[in-house]
CSV table of C-alpha atoms in Angstrom, one decimal:
chain,number,residue,atom,x,y,z
A,1,MET,CA,-19.8,-5.7,19.4
A,2,ARG,CA,-17.0,-4.7,16.7
A,3,GLN,CA,-15.1,-7.4,15.0
A,4,HIS,CA,-11.3,-7.0,14.9
A,5,GLY,CA,-9.9,-5.9,11.4
A,6,LYS,CA,-13.1,-4.1,10.5
A,7,LEU,CA,-14.1,-0.6,10.3
A,8,GLU,CA,-17.8,0.8,10.5
A,9,TYR,CA,-18.5,2.6,7.1
A,10,GLY,CA,-22.3,3.6,6.8
A,11,GLY,CA,-23.4,0.9,9.0
A,12,GLN,CA,-21.4,-2.0,7.4
A,13,ALA,CA,-18.2,-3.8,8.2
A,14,THR,CA,-15.4,-3.0,5.9
A,15,PRO,CA,-12.1,-4.8,5.9
A,16,GLN,CA,-9.3,-2.5,7.4
A,17,ARG,CA,-5.4,-2.5,6.2
A,18,THR,CA,-2.3,-0.6,7.7
A,19,CYS,CA,-0.4,2.0,5.3
A,20,VAL,CA,3.1,0.5,5.4
A,21,GLY,CA,4.3,4.6,5.0
A,22,CYS,CA,2.3,6.5,7.6
A,23,ARG,CA,1.0,3.1,9.6
A,24,VAL,CA,-2.5,4.3,9.8
A,25,ARG,CA,-5.2,1.9,9.7
A,26,THR,CA,-8.0,2.7,7.4
A,27,ALA,CA,-10.5,1.0,4.9
A,28,LYS,CA,-9.0,-1.4,2.4
A,29,SER,CA,-10.8,0.6,-0.4
A,30,GLU,CA,-8.9,4.0,0.2
A,31,LEU,CA,-5.5,2.0,-0.1
A,32,LEU,CA,-3.4,1.3,-3.0
A,33,ARG,CA,-2.3,-2.7,-2.8
A,34,LEU,CA,1.3,-3.1,-3.7
A,35,VAL,CA,2.9,-6.5,-4.8
A,36,ARG,CA,6.6,-7.4,-5.3
A,37,VAL,CA,7.5,-8.9,-8.8
A,38,GLU,CA,11.1,-9.8,-9.0
A,39,ASP,CA,13.0,-6.8,-7.4
A,40,HIS,CA,10.3,-4.4,-8.4
A,41,VAL,CA,7.3,-3.1,-6.1
A,42,VAL,CA,4.2,-2.7,-8.7
A,43,PRO,CA,0.8,-1.3,-8.0
A,44,ASP,CA,-2.0,-4.0,-8.1
A,45,LEU,CA,-5.0,-1.9,-9.3
A,46,ARG,CA,-7.4,-4.7,-9.7
A,47,GLY,CA,-6.3,-6.5,-6.5
A,48,ARG,CA,-5.6,-9.7,-8.4
A,49,LEU,CA,-1.9,-10.1,-8.6
A,50,PRO,CA,-0.5,-13.2,-6.7
A,51,GLY,CA,1.8,-13.0,-3.9
A,52,ARG,CA,2.1,-11.0,-0.4
A,53,GLY,CA,0.7,-7.8,-0.6
A,54,ALA,CA,1.3,-4.5,1.2
A,55,SER,CA,-1.3,-1.4,1.4
A,56,LEU,CA,-0.1,2.5,0.9
A,57,HIS,CA,-2.1,5.5,0.8
A,58,PRO,CA,-2.3,6.8,-2.8
A,59,SER,CA,-0.1,9.9,-1.9
A,60,LEU,CA,3.7,10.6,-2.4
A,61,SER,CA,4.1,11.5,1.0
A,62,CYS,CA,3.4,8.1,2.4
A,63,LEU,CA,5.5,6.4,-0.4
A,64,GLU,CA,8.3,8.9,0.8
A,65,LEU,CA,7.8,7.9,4.4
A,66,ALA,CA,7.7,4.2,3.6
A,67,GLU,CA,11.2,4.6,1.7
A,68,ARG,CA,12.6,6.3,4.6
A,69,ARG,CA,11.6,3.9,7.1
A,70,ARG,CA,12.8,0.7,4.6
A,71,ALA,CA,9.3,-0.7,5.0
A,72,PHE,CA,8.9,-2.6,1.8
A,73,PRO,CA,11.6,-5.1,2.3
A,74,ARG,CA,10.1,-5.8,5.8
A,75,ALA,CA,6.4,-6.0,4.3
A,76,PHE,CA,7.4,-8.1,1.5
A,77,ARG,CA,9.7,-10.1,3.7
A,78,VAL,CA,13.0,-9.9,1.4
A,79,PRO,CA,16.5,-8.7,2.1
A,80,GLY,CA,17.9,-5.6,0.4
A,81,PRO,CA,16.0,-2.8,-1.4
A,82,LEU,CA,13.3,-2.9,-3.8
A,83,ASP,CA,12.8,-0.7,-6.7
A,84,VAL,CA,9.4,1.5,-6.4
A,85,SER,CA,9.8,3.5,-9.5
A,86,ARG,CA,6.6,2.1,-10.8
A,87,VAL,CA,4.6,3.1,-7.8
A,88,ARG,CA,6.1,6.4,-7.9
A,89,ALA,CA,5.2,6.8,-11.7
A,90,GLN,CA,1.7,5.6,-10.9
A,91,LEU,CA,1.2,8.2,-7.8
A,92,GLU,CA,2.7,10.9,-9.9
A,93,GLY,CA,0.2,10.3,-12.8
A,94,ASP,CA,-2.9,10.2,-10.4
A,95,HIS,CA,-1.5,13.5,-8.8
A,96,ALA,CA,-1.1,15.2,-12.3
A,97,ASN,CA,-4.8,14.1,-13.1
A,98,VAL,CA,-5.9,15.8,-9.8
A,99,MET,CA,-4.7,19.1,-10.7
């Protein structure tokens, strides 16, 4: 019987998270963890920063969807907009390394 919140990856159960941009559930290891630091959303590359986290596919399209849907204030349970410039810079830097 399959457990809730897990995906089967290579015969092994893996934690599952939902991307705040496209709303697709996938393995936690394939998503970028984001946390709120004051009024900024910052990438948590090591997965160790304290506080409530949100997950996002490491792609600019999912970031743009999340911004359009105003997903970050909901995910972090705060009123008002949040600055995502650090996340955008991280994703643009990763994208530049791929090409």
